[in-house]
Coordinates of C-alpha atoms in Angstrom, one line a residue:
Chain A
X8 CA 0.2 -0.4 0.1
X9 CA 1.4 3.5 -0.3
X10 CA 2.5 4.9 1.9
X11 CA -0.1 8.1 1.3
X12 CA -3.4 5.9 1.0
X13 CA -1.8 4.0 3.7
X14 CA -1.9 7.4 6.3
X15 CA -5.5 9.1 4.5
X16 CA -6.4 5.5 6.2
X17 CA -5.6 5.7 9.2
X18 CA -6.2 9.1 9.6
X19 CA -9.4 8.6 8.5
X20 CA -9.7 5.3 11.1
X21 CA -8.4 7.8 14.3
X22 CA -11.1 10.4 13.2
X23 CA -14.5 7.2 13.3
X24 CA -12.8 6.3 16.7
X25 CA -12.9 9.6 18.1
X26 CA -16.5 10.9 16.2
X27 CA -18.2 7.9 18.4
X28 CA -16.2 7.9 21.4
X29 CA -17.7 11.9 21.9
X30 CA -21.0 10.7 20.2
X31 CA -20.9 8.4 23.1
X32 CA -19.8 10.7 26.0
X33 CA -22.0 13.8 24.9
X34 CA -24.6 11.3 24.2
X35 CA -24.2 9.2 27.4
X36 CA -24.0 12.9 29.6
X37 CA -25.5 12.6 32.3
X38 CA -29.2 13.9 32.8
X39 CA -29.8 16.6 35.1
X40 CA -31.2 16.5 38.1
X41 CA -34.8 18.1 38.9
X42 CA -33.1 21.3 39.4
X43 CA -35.8 21.4 42.5
X44 CA -34.2 19.6 44.9
X45 CA -30.4 20.2 44.7
X46 CA -28.3 17.4 45.8
X47 CA -26.6 17.5 48.9
X48 CA -24.4 14.0 48.9
X49 CA -24.5 12.7 45.4
X50 CA -23.7 14.7 42.6
X51 CA -27.0 15.6 40.1
X52 CA -26.3 13.3 37.3
X53 CA -26.3 10.3 39.8
X54 CA -29.2 11.9 42.1
X55 CA -31.5 11.5 38.5
X56 CA -30.5 7.7 37.9
X57 CA -30.9 7.3 41.7
X58 CA -34.7 8.8 41.5
X59 CA -34.8 6.9 38.3
X60 CA -34.1 3.8 40.0
X61 CA -36.3 4.5 42.7
X62 CA -39.3 5.6 40.6
X63 CA -39.0 1.4 39.9
X64 CA -38.3 -0.7 42.7
X65 CA -40.9 1.4 44.4
X66 CA -43.9 1.8 42.0
X67 CA -44.7 5.2 42.8
X68 CA -42.7 8.3 40.4
X69 CA -43.4 9.9 43.8
X70 CA -42.4 7.6 46.9
X71 CA -39.1 7.6 44.6
X72 CA -38.4 10.9 44.7
X73 CA -38.3 10.9 48.4
X74 CA -36.8 7.7 48.8
X75 CA -34.2 9.4 46.6
X76 CA -34.6 12.6 48.5
X77 CA -34.0 10.9 52.4
X78 CA -31.1 8.6 50.9
X79 CA -29.0 12.1 49.1
X80 CA -29.8 13.9 53.0
X81 CA -28.6 10.4 54.8
X82 CA -25.0 10.3 52.1
X83 CA -24.9 14.0 52.2
X84 CA -24.6 13.6 56.5
X85 CA -23.3 10.0 57.6
X86 CA -22.5 8.8 54.3
X87 CA -19.3 10.2 52.3
X88 CA -17.2 6.9 52.3
X89 CA -20.5 5.2 50.6
X90 CA -20.9 8.0 47.7
X91 CA -18.0 7.2 45.7
X92 CA -19.6 3.2 45.5
X93 CA -23.1 4.5 44.9
X94 CA -22.2 6.9 42.2
X95 CA -19.8 3.8 40.6
X96 CA -23.2 2.2 40.8
X97 CA -24.8 4.6 39.3
X98 CA -23.1 5.3 36.4
X99 CA -23.0 1.2 35.1
X100 CA -26.7 1.3 36.1
X101 CA -27.5 4.7 34.2
X102 CA -24.9 3.4 30.5
X103 CA -26.7 -0.1 30.6
X104 CA -29.3 0.4 27.9
X105 CA -27.0 1.2 25.3
X106 CA -24.7 -0.5 22.9
X107 CA -21.7 1.1 20.5
X108 CA -24.1 3.2 18.8
X109 CA -26.9 3.3 20.9
X110 CA -26.3 7.0 23.4
X111 CA -29.4 6.0 25.2
X112 CA -29.9 6.5 29.0
X113 CA -31.6 4.7 32.0
X114 CA -33.4 8.1 33.6
X115 CA -34.0 8.8 30.0
X116 CA -36.4 5.7 28.3
X117 CA -40.3 5.5 29.4
X118 CA -40.4 3.2 32.6
X119 CA -41.3 0.2 31.0
X120 CA -38.6 -0.2 29.2
X121 CA -36.8 1.2 32.6
X122 CA -38.8 -1.1 34.8
X123 CA -37.7 -4.6 32.3
X124 CA -34.2 -2.9 32.2
X125 CA -34.0 -2.4 36.1
X126 CA -35.4 -5.7 36.9
X127 CA -33.7 -7.9 34.6
X128 CA -30.3 -7.0 36.3
X129 CA -32.0 -9.0 39.6
X130 CA -31.1 -12.1 37.7
X131 CA -28.1 -11.4 35.5
X132 CA -25.2 -13.3 35.3
X133 CA -23.0 -10.2 35.8
X134 CA -22.4 -10.5 39.2
X135 CA -22.3 -6.7 39.6
X136 CA -25.8 -5.7 38.9
X137 CA -27.2 -8.2 40.3
X138 CA -25.5 -6.2 43.8
X139 CA -26.9 -2.9 42.2
X140 CA -30.4 -4.6 42.5
X141 CA -29.4 -5.4 45.8
X142 CA -28.6 -3.4 47.3
X143 CA -30.8 -0.4 45.2
X144 CA -33.2 -2.0 46.2
X145 CA -33.0 -2.4 49.6
X146 CA -32.0 0.3 50.3
X147 CA -36.4 2.9 48.7
X148 CA -37.9 -0.3 50.5
X149 CA -36.0 0.3 54.0
X150 CA -35.9 4.1 53.5
X151 CA -40.1 3.7 52.6
X152 CA -40.9 1.4 55.0
X153 CA -39.3 3.3 57.8
X154 CA -42.5 6.0 57.5
X155 CA -45.0 6.4 59.8
X156 CA -47.1 7.3 56.8
X157 CA -46.8 3.2 54.9
X158 CA -47.2 1.7 58.7
X159 CA -51.5 1.6 57.6
X160 CA -51.2 -1.1 55.4
X161 CA -49.1 -3.4 57.0
X162 CA -51.2 -3.3 60.4
X163 CA -47.8 -2.0 62.1
X164 CA -48.9 -0.5 65.4
X165 CA -45.6 1.7 65.6
X166 CA -42.7 2.2 68.2
X167 CA -44.1 1.7 72.0
X168 CA -42.0 4.5 72.8
X169 CA -43.1 8.1 72.1
Chain B
X9 CA -3.6 15.8 70.9
X10 CA -5.4 14.8 73.0
X11 CA -3.7 12.0 75.7
X12 CA -5.0 9.1 78.7
X13 CA -2.5 7.6 80.2
X14 CA -4.0 4.3 82.2
X15 CA -2.8 0.6 82.7
X16 CA -4.6 -1.1 81.0
X17 CA -6.1 0.2 77.1
X18 CA -9.4 -1.3 75.6
X19 CA -10.6 -1.3 71.9
X20 CA -13.5 -2.0 71.8
X21 CA -17.0 -2.4 74.4
X22 CA -18.4 -5.6 73.4
X23 CA -19.0 -9.0 74.2
X24 CA -14.8 -8.8 74.3
X25 CA -13.9 -6.1 75.7
X26 CA -17.1 -5.2 78.4
X27 CA -16.8 -7.5 80.5
X28 CA -12.5 -7.4 80.7
X29 CA -12.8 -4.1 81.2
X30 CA -14.8 -4.4 84.5
X31 CA -12.9 -7.8 85.2
X32 CA -9.5 -5.6 85.5
X33 CA -11.1 -2.3 86.8
X34 CA -12.8 -3.4 89.4
X35 CA -9.7 -5.4 90.1
X36 CA -7.8 -1.7 90.9
X37 CA -6.0 -1.3 87.9
X38 CA -6.9 1.8 86.4
X39 CA -9.0 1.5 82.0
X40 CA -9.4 3.6 79.4
X41 CA -12.4 1.7 77.4
X42 CA -12.0 3.2 73.6
X43 CA -14.6 3.1 71.3
X44 CA -15.2 3.9 67.5
X45 CA -18.7 4.0 68.3
X46 CA -21.4 7.0 70.7
X47 CA -22.2 6.3 73.6
X48 CA -25.4 4.9 74.0
X49 CA -28.0 5.0 76.4
X50 CA -31.9 3.6 76.9
X51 CA -33.5 6.4 76.3
X52 CA -31.9 6.8 73.7
X53 CA -33.5 4.1 71.4
X54 CA -36.8 5.2 69.7
X55 CA -37.4 2.0 68.2
X56 CA -37.7 3.3 64.6
X57 CA -35.5 1.4 62.2
X58 CA -33.6 3.8 60.0
X59 CA -32.8 6.1 63.0
X60 CA -31.2 2.9 64.7
X61 CA -29.9 1.5 62.1
X62 CA -27.9 4.8 61.9
X63 CA -27.2 4.6 64.8
X64 CA -26.1 1.8 66.2
X65 CA -24.4 -0.4 63.7
X66 CA -21.6 0.0 60.9
X67 CA -22.0 1.9 58.5
X68 CA -25.4 1.7 59.1
X69 CA -26.3 -1.3 59.1
X70 CA -24.5 -2.3 55.4
X71 CA -20.9 -3.8 56.1
X72 CA -21.5 -6.3 53.1
X73 CA -19.0 -9.3 51.8
X74 CA -17.4 -7.9 48.5
X75 CA -19.2 -8.9 46.7
X76 CA -22.8 -7.3 48.4
X77 CA -23.8 -11.5 49.5
X78 CA -24.1 -11.0 53.0
X79 CA -24.4 -8.4 55.4
X80 CA -22.2 -8.6 58.4
X81 CA -24.0 -6.8 61.0
X82 CA -21.8 -5.5 63.3
X83 CA -22.6 -2.7 66.4
X84 CA -21.1 0.1 66.5
X85 CA -22.6 1.9 69.5
X86 CA -21.3 1.3 73.8
X87 CA -21.6 -2.2 73.9
X88 CA -21.1 -2.9 70.4
X89 CA -22.9 -5.9 69.6
X90 CA -24.4 -6.3 73.5
X91 CA -26.6 -4.1 72.4
X92 CA -27.4 -4.5 69.3
X93 CA -28.2 -8.8 69.3
X94 CA -31.3 -9.9 70.0
X95 CA -30.1 -11.8 73.5
X96 CA -29.2 -15.8 73.5
X97 CA -26.8 -16.8 75.4
X98 CA -25.5 -20.4 74.3
X99 CA -22.1 -21.2 75.6
X100 CA -19.7 -23.2 74.2
X101 CA -20.4 -27.3 73.8
X102 CA -17.0 -29.4 75.5
X103 CA -16.6 -31.2 71.9
X104 CA -15.9 -27.7 69.9
X105 CA -13.6 -27.5 73.1
X106 CA -12.2 -30.8 71.7
X107 CA -12.1 -29.8 68.2
X108 CA -9.7 -27.5 68.8
X109 CA -7.9 -29.5 71.5
X110 CA -7.7 -32.0 68.8
X111 CA -6.7 -30.7 65.8
X112 CA -5.6 -26.5 66.3
X113 CA -3.4 -27.2 68.8
X114 CA -4.3 -26.3 71.8
X115 CA -3.6 -29.1 74.1
X116 CA -3.6 -28.7 77.5
X117 CA -4.6 -25.4 76.8
X118 CA -1.3 -24.1 79.6
X119 CA -3.9 -26.3 81.7
X120 CA -7.0 -24.8 81.4
X121 CA -9.2 -27.9 81.8
X122 CA -13.1 -27.6 79.7
X123 CA -14.7 -27.8 84.1
X124 CA -12.6 -24.4 84.0
X125 CA -13.7 -23.5 80.1
X126 CA -17.3 -24.5 81.8
X127 CA -17.0 -21.8 84.6
X128 CA -16.3 -18.9 82.8
X129 CA -19.6 -19.6 80.5
X130 CA -21.2 -20.3 83.9
X131 CA -20.0 -16.3 85.4
X132 CA -20.7 -14.6 81.9
X133 CA -24.3 -16.5 82.3
X134 CA -24.6 -15.2 85.1
X135 CA -23.2 -12.1 85.6
X136 CA -26.4 -11.2 83.6
X137 CA -28.7 -12.5 84.7
X138 CA -29.2 -14.7 81.9
X139 CA -32.0 -18.5 82.3
X140 CA -34.0 -20.2 79.6
X141 CA -36.8 -18.4 78.2
X142 CA -40.1 -19.6 79.9
X143 CA -42.5 -22.0 77.6
X144 CA -44.8 -19.0 78.4
X145 CA -43.1 -16.0 77.2
X146 CA -42.6 -17.8 73.7
X147 CA -44.3 -15.7 71.2
X148 CA -47.4 -16.6 68.7
X149 CA -44.3 -17.3 65.8
X150 CA -42.2 -19.0 68.3
X151 CA -45.2 -21.4 69.5
X152 CA -45.8 -22.3 66.5
X153 CA -42.3 -23.4 65.4
X154 CA -42.2 -25.7 68.5
X155 CA -45.6 -26.9 67.9
X156 CA -45.0 -27.6 64.0
X157 CA -41.6 -29.6 64.6
X158 CA -43.3 -31.5 68.1
X159 CA -45.4 -33.3 65.3
X160 CA -42.3 -33.8 62.5
X161 CA -40.2 -34.6 65.7
X162 CA -37.7 -33.3 66.1
X163 CA -36.3 -31.8 69.5
X164 CA -35.0 -28.3 70.0
X165 CA -36.4 -26.0 73.3
X166 CA -36.9 -22.7 74.6
X167 CA -32.4 -20.9 74.5
X168 CA -31.9 -19.1 77.6
X169 CA -31.3 -14.7 77.2
X170 CA -30.0 -12.2 79.2
X171 CA -32.8 -10.7 79.6
X172 CA -34.2 -9.2 82.8
X173 CA -37.7 -7.2 83.0
X174 CA -39.1 -8.3 79.3
X175 CA -42.1 -6.3 78.3
X176 CA -41.9 -8.1 74.8
X177 CA -41.5 -4.7 72.3
X178 CA -39.5 -7.2 70.2
X179 CA -37.3 -4.2 69.0
X180 CA -34.2 -5.5 70.6
X181 CA -32.3 -5.7 67.8
X182 CA -32.2 -1.8 67.8
X183 CA -31.6 -1.7 71.0
X184 CA -33.3 -2.5 74.1
X185 CA -35.2 0.8 75.7
X186 CA -35.7 -1.0 78.7
X187 CA -32.5 -2.1 79.7
X188 CA -33.9 -5.4 79.7
X189 CA -31.2 -7.4 77.3
X190 CA -28.5 -6.8 79.4
X191 CA -25.7 -6.4 77.7
X192 CA -21.8 -5.4 78.3
X193 CA -23.5 -2.0 78.1
X194 CA -26.1 -2.6 81.7
X195 CA -24.7 -5.5 82.9
X196 CA -20.5 -5.0 82.5
X197 CA -19.9 -1.2 81.6
X198 CA -21.3 0.6 85.1
X199 CA -19.5 -2.1 86.5
X200 CA -16.7 -0.5 85.1
X201 CA -17.3 2.1 85.4
X202 CA -18.0 2.8 89.0
X203 CA -15.0 1.5 89.5
X204 CA -13.0 3.7 87.5
X205 CA -12.4 2.2 84.0
X206 CA -12.9 6.0 81.6
X207 CA -15.3 5.2 78.6
X208 CA -13.7 7.3 75.5
X209 CA -17.0 6.6 73.1
X210 CA -16.6 8.6 69.6
X211 CA -12.4 8.0 68.8
X212 CA -11.4 5.1 66.3
X213 CA -8.5 3.7 67.0
X214 CA -6.1 3.6 64.1
X215 CA -3.1 2.2 65.3
X216 CA -1.9 0.5 68.7
X217 CA 1.5 2.3 69.0
X218 CA 4.5 0.3 69.0
X219 CA 8.3 0.5 71.0
X220 CA 9.9 -2.2 69.7
X221 CA 8.7 -5.6 70.8
X222 CA 5.6 -3.8 73.6
X223 CA 3.1 -2.5 73.1
X224 CA 3.4 1.5 74.4
X225 CA -0.9 2.5 73.5
X226 CA -3.5 3.2 71.0
X227 CA -3.9 6.1 68.5
X228 CA -6.1 7.8 66.3
X229 CA -6.8 11.4 64.8
X230 CA -6.2 13.5 67.5
X231 CA -5.9 11.3 70.2
X232 CA -3.3 8.7 72.3
X233 CA -4.0 6.7 74.6
X234 CA -0.8 5.1 76.4
X235 CA -1.2 1.8 79.0
X236 CA 1.0 -0.5 79.8
X237 CA -1.1 -3.5 78.2
X238 CA -3.0 -3.0 74.9
X239 CA -6.1 -5.6 74.6
X240 CA -7.7 -5.6 71.0
X241 CA -11.4 -6.2 71.1
X242 CA -12.9 -4.6 68.1
X243 CA -14.2 -7.8 66.8
X244 CA -13.2 -10.2 64.2
X245 CA -13.5 -7.9 60.7
X246 CA -11.4 -4.8 62.3
X247 CA -9.4 -6.2 65.3
X248 CA -7.1 -7.6 62.0
X249 CA -7.7 -4.5 60.7
X250 CA -5.8 -2.5 63.6
X251 CA -3.0 -5.3 63.6
X252 CA -2.2 -4.4 59.9
X253 CA -2.2 -0.8 60.5
X254 CA 0.5 -1.1 62.9
X255 CA 2.9 -2.4 60.8
X256 CA 2.1 -6.3 63.3
X257 CA 1.3 -8.9 59.9
X258 CA 1.7 -12.1 60.9
X259 CA 0.9 -14.0 57.8
X260 CA -2.5 -15.5 59.0
X261 CA -4.0 -12.4 60.2
X262 CA -7.6 -11.5 58.6
X263 CA -7.4 -15.1 56.8
X264 CA -9.8 -18.2 58.7
X265 CA -12.7 -16.1 59.3
X266 CA -16.5 -17.6 59.7
X267 CA -19.6 -15.9 59.4
X268 CA -21.6 -18.1 60.3
X269 CA -23.8 -16.7 56.6
X270 CA -28.2 -17.1 58.2
X271 CA -31.0 -16.7 56.2
X272 CA -34.6 -16.1 56.7
X273 CA -37.4 -18.2 55.3
X274 CA -41.1 -16.1 55.7
X275 CA -44.5 -17.9 55.6
X276 CA -48.1 -16.7 55.8
X277 CA -50.6 -17.9 58.6
X278 CA -54.5 -17.1 58.0
X279 CA -55.0 -16.0 61.6
X280 CA -52.1 -13.1 63.4
X281 CA -49.4 -13.9 64.7
X282 CA -47.2 -11.2 65.0
X283 CA -44.7 -12.1 64.4
X284 CA -42.2 -8.6 65.6
X285 CA -43.5 -8.4 68.8
X286 CA -42.3 -11.2 71.8
X287 CA -39.4 -12.5 72.1
X288 CA -37.7 -13.1 69.5
X289 CA -35.5 -16.0 69.3
X290 CA -37.0 -18.0 72.1
X291 CA -36.9 -20.8 70.8
X292 CA -34.3 -23.1 68.9
X293 CA -34.7 -25.9 67.1
X294 CA -31.6 -28.9 68.3
X295 CA -31.4 -32.1 66.7
X296 CA -30.4 -30.6 63.4
X297 CA -27.0 -29.4 65.1
X298 CA -24.0 -32.0 65.3
X299 CA -21.4 -31.1 67.3
X300 CA -18.1 -33.5 67.1
X301 CA -14.6 -33.7 68.3
X302 CA -13.6 -34.6 64.9
X303 CA -15.7 -31.8 62.7
X304 CA -17.1 -29.5 65.4
X305 CA -20.0 -26.8 65.3
X306 CA -21.6 -28.2 61.9
X307 CA -25.2 -28.6 60.7
X308 CA -27.9 -25.6 60.8
X309 CA -30.6 -24.7 63.6
X310 CA -33.6 -22.9 63.0
X311 CA -34.4 -19.9 65.4
X312 CA -37.8 -17.1 64.6
X313 CA -37.4 -14.0 64.1
X314 CA -38.9 -10.2 64.3
X315 CA -38.3 -8.1 62.2
X316 CA -39.7 -4.0 61.8
X317 CA -41.5 -3.7 58.9
X318 CA -38.9 -2.0 56.4
X319 CA -36.6 -4.9 57.5
X320 CA -38.9 -7.0 56.9
X321 CA -39.9 -5.0 52.5
X322 CA -35.5 -4.4 52.6
X323 CA -35.5 -8.9 52.4
X324 CA -38.2 -10.0 50.2
X325 CA -36.9 -9.4 46.5
X326 CA -40.4 -9.0 44.8
X327 CA -40.7 -6.7 42.2
X328 CA -43.7 -4.1 44.4
X329 CA -46.8 -4.7 42.8
X330 CA -45.9 -9.0 44.2
X331 CA -44.5 -7.1 47.5
X332 CA -47.8 -4.8 48.1
X333 CA -50.6 -7.7 49.4
X334 CA -47.4 -9.8 51.5
X335 CA -47.1 -6.6 53.2
X336 CA -50.5 -6.0 53.5
X337 CA -50.7 -9.7 55.6
X338 CA -47.5 -8.6 57.7
X339 CA -49.7 -9.3 60.8
X340 CA -50.1 -12.9 59.4
X341 CA -46.5 -13.4 58.9
X342 CA -44.4 -15.9 60.1
X343 CA -40.1 -15.8 59.9
X344 CA -37.0 -18.4 61.2
X345 CA -33.0 -17.6 60.6
X346 CA -31.9 -20.7 58.6
X347 CA -27.9 -20.8 61.1
X348 CA -26.4 -22.6 58.8
X349 CA -21.9 -22.8 61.2
X350 CA -19.4 -22.7 58.3
X351 CA -15.6 -24.3 57.9
X352 CA -12.8 -21.3 58.5
X353 CA -12.8 -19.8 54.5
X354 CA -12.5 -16.0 54.0
X355 CA -10.3 -13.6 54.3
X356 CA -10.0 -9.4 56.2
X357 CA -8.6 -7.2 53.3
X358 CA -7.0 -3.9 55.0
X359 CA -6.5 -1.5 52.4
X360 CA -5.4 2.2 52.9
X361 CA -9.0 3.2 53.2
X362 CA -11.3 3.1 56.3
X363 CA -13.1 -0.3 55.5
X364 CA -11.7 -3.9 54.9
X365 CA -12.7 -6.5 51.8
X366 CA -13.8 -9.0 53.1
X367 CA -14.2 -11.4 51.3
X368 CA -16.0 -14.1 51.2
X369 CA -18.0 -17.2 49.9
X370 CA -20.3 -18.9 51.0
X371 CA -18.8 -23.2 50.0
X372 CA -21.3 -25.7 48.2
X373 CA -21.6 -28.0 51.5
X374 CA -22.9 -24.3 53.1
X375 CA -25.1 -24.1 50.0
X376 CA -26.3 -27.9 50.5
X377 CA -27.1 -27.1 54.0
X378 CA -28.4 -24.7 53.9
X379 CA -31.2 -26.1 51.5
X380 CA -31.6 -28.3 53.9
X381 CA -32.2 -26.3 57.0
X382 CA -35.2 -23.5 55.0
X383 CA -36.6 -26.9 53.8
X384 CA -37.1 -28.2 57.2
X385 CA -38.4 -25.0 58.0
X386 CA -40.6 -24.9 55.5
X387 CA -41.6 -28.7 56.6
X388 CA -42.3 -27.2 60.4
X389 CA -44.1 -23.2 59.0
X390 CA -46.6 -26.1 57.4
X391 CA -47.0 -28.6 59.9
X392 CA -48.1 -26.2 62.5
X393 CA -51.2 -24.6 59.4
X394 CA -48.8 -21.9 57.3
X395 CA -51.3 -20.8 54.2
X396 CA -47.4 -20.4 53.2
X397 CA -43.8 -20.0 52.9
X398 CA -42.0 -18.5 51.1
X399 CA -38.0 -18.5 50.4
X400 CA -36.9 -14.3 49.8
X401 CA -34.9 -15.3 46.4
X402 CA -35.5 -14.5 43.4
X403 CA -37.3 -17.4 41.2
X404 CA -37.1 -20.3 43.8
X405 CA -41.6 -20.2 43.8
X406 CA -43.9 -20.5 46.8
X407 CA -43.7 -23.9 48.8
X408 CA -47.9 -24.5 50.1
X409 CA -46.8 -28.1 50.8
X410 CA -44.2 -31.1 51.1
X411 CA -44.9 -32.0 47.3
X412 CA -43.3 -28.1 46.8
X413 CA -40.6 -29.0 48.4
X414 CA -38.7 -29.5 45.9
X415 CA -38.5 -26.7 44.1
X416 CA -35.7 -25.8 46.9
X417 CA -33.9 -27.4 45.6
X418 CA -33.6 -24.8 43.3
X419 CA -32.3 -22.1 45.7
X420 CA -29.8 -20.5 43.8
X421 CA -26.0 -20.2 45.1
X422 CA -24.7 -16.6 43.9
X423 CA -24.4 -13.5 46.0
X424 CA -27.1 -11.7 46.0
X425 CA -29.5 -14.2 44.6
X426 CA -30.9 -14.9 48.8
X427 CA -30.2 -12.2 51.2
X428 CA -28.2 -14.0 53.4
X429 CA -27.1 -12.0 57.4
X430 CA -24.2 -12.6 59.1
X431 CA -24.5 -12.1 63.1
X432 CA -21.4 -14.4 64.4
X433 CA -18.1 -13.4 62.5
X434 CA -15.4 -15.5 63.8
X435 CA -11.5 -15.9 63.0
X436 CA -9.0 -13.2 61.9
X437 CA -6.8 -14.1 64.4
X438 CA -6.6 -17.5 65.4
X439 CA -5.6 -18.2 68.8
X440 CA -3.1 -21.4 68.8
X441 CA 0.8 -22.9 69.2
X442 CA 2.1 -23.0 66.1
X443 CA 3.4 -20.2 63.4
X444 CA 0.6 -20.3 61.2
X445 CA -1.2 -18.1 64.3
X446 CA -1.6 -15.1 64.7
X447 CA -1.4 -15.3 69.0
X448 CA -0.7 -18.0 71.3
X449 CA -2.4 -19.6 74.0
X450 CA -1.8 -17.5 76.4
X451 CA -4.1 -14.8 74.2
X452 CA -1.2 -12.5 73.6
X453 CA -0.7 -11.2 69.8
X454 CA 3.1 -13.4 68.9
X455 CA 5.8 -12.4 69.6
X456 CA 4.9 -9.0 72.1
X457 CA 5.3 -9.4 75.3
X458 CA 1.8 -7.2 76.0
X459 CA -0.8 -6.4 73.5
X460 CA -3.4 -9.3 73.7
X461 CA -5.8 -10.1 72.0
X462 CA -10.3 -10.5 73.8
X463 CA -12.9 -11.5 71.3
X464 CA -14.2 -13.2 68.4
X465 CA -11.2 -13.0 66.4
X466 CA -9.6 -15.4 68.3
X467 CA -11.5 -18.9 67.3
X468 CA -10.2 -21.5 64.8
X469 CA -14.0 -22.6 64.4
X470 CA -17.3 -21.5 65.4
X471 CA -17.7 -21.0 68.6
X472 CA -20.7 -21.5 69.1
X473 CA -24.4 -21.1 67.1
X474 CA -24.4 -17.4 69.2
X475 CA -21.0 -15.6 70.8
X476 CA -21.7 -13.7 73.1
X477 CA -20.9 -16.4 75.5
X478 CA -18.3 -18.2 74.4
X479 CA -16.7 -14.7 74.2
X480 CA -17.5 -13.5 77.1
X481 CA -16.4 -16.8 78.6
X482 CA -12.4 -16.7 76.5
X483 CA -11.9 -13.5 78.5
X484 CA -13.1 -14.1 81.4
X485 CA -10.5 -16.9 80.7
X486 CA -7.4 -14.4 80.3
X487 CA -9.1 -12.3 83.4
X488 CA -7.6 -15.4 85.6
X489 CA -4.3 -15.8 83.8
X490 CA -3.6 -12.2 84.6
X491 CA -4.4 -12.1 88.0
X492 CA -7.3 -10.3 88.3

């Protein structure tokens, strides 16, 4: 192959890779969180993913937003060393829907698609996905059912000490 | 830098540190107990799950194994795990000690006889006012399991607890608001303090201060406690971390971890059970445990438990639309823990961070025993009249009859398929005579004159289905050996 032709092809290939990476990074850039709530522990992008995941796990957008807000407030005060791990987990979830040229994000998926994706992680052959699903599920449910407002449906009469 | 100088420095205030503090202080030694968690009392225990897990447990109850598969529950407050356990008092059986004597080089253990160990356990029980739960004190969940087991010809019985004047609120695991549960917070640390011991809380010990082969104190952020002797009682996850950070790194440090992973099973009855009220873990199935000098502690046991709504909801891995109707039956639920003693197989690894890597996977043997335990629990609940029994693992169908028990053979063995907890970590600073042990048979860290370990790190294998009394007994033997 002539040197000029080889240079043209290699430059073209490099350009292609760079363009794909740029597209991926731009397309996968984090969504901004709900501006009505400024995250305290998590970055806005991670917070948006957390709200979307909790919405699915609690089957209610209102519940998801409230539980996410409580977890975020906890992370801001007592859970600094857990923020990094949770942020990484949320990033993996956020980027999960896409393929090589697919820039969809978890928090922007239609609700049914997001539910199918997250629920599939409960039984995923990939250990880290099961771990993330389990951790988010436990956190969402624990926070939600620790509220006195949730106890009436269960017939739980609450603490004895007042 | 805040500096305190005493004769004896104790790190941790749980079953090991609390008992040792009382013994040493009452013998006239000047003692400082350094506790990482906050100073708490019954007035702090508001019976709310979220607030109490944050206040009383390490990582708010989320101290996990490396793959996230097992929550290693550990108290991080004054009184340590004795403040947040269910109060079960199960001394080590003689066969376990024989196992250690024969297979782990304990031999005559410097003249400590089986009778000495038994006397030390009895002393621990007496100090806490422990005794068997009376049959009339069993709550309905425990009675159902006892009745179902009797119908199947299985043997069990009431367990001994350290509760005196229990009101049966059921919140034992998030701190007893009535001081009825007599862990070290109630039974030992006040004695130590009355004898002059200083209880220094919210102080995380980073390392032991060493001068050659002698310990001269401990240090953390902004403080030092100097003393003639140092006793580490931070538990099997964190005691090896303190040694590691102190550049005391025998080859076996952090190895031989046992977790005794436990998994819950849930049954639904037609009438109200209220499993969250009354005394939890008051009755245990004995006939399935295998304790021999050859193998040590094996088999499994079943113990009916209590759980608040938040813990219950978080452990059942159903999608929310399926979870709601189950939780609507919360008062009709019964639950038990399937506890399967394991062999030493894990490792605690401490890097530069403040949290360890707990590298542990249950073995195939453990998994098959867990299936057997769950089948037995399901049979018992069905015999007691349960409408259905549920294993909280994804993809395992409900059990409504003997015919369905084969569903449990499909119990997945991967991490995070089945929620598992560990409340009894042991090992990691194995005691024994060989070079493969971290601590000698005199409780001293190998190579050091005055640095001791006084917690469940010492045990070569699982000591008991509940570690509080075995740890307390060991510490009494340590104190006896020190002449106090």
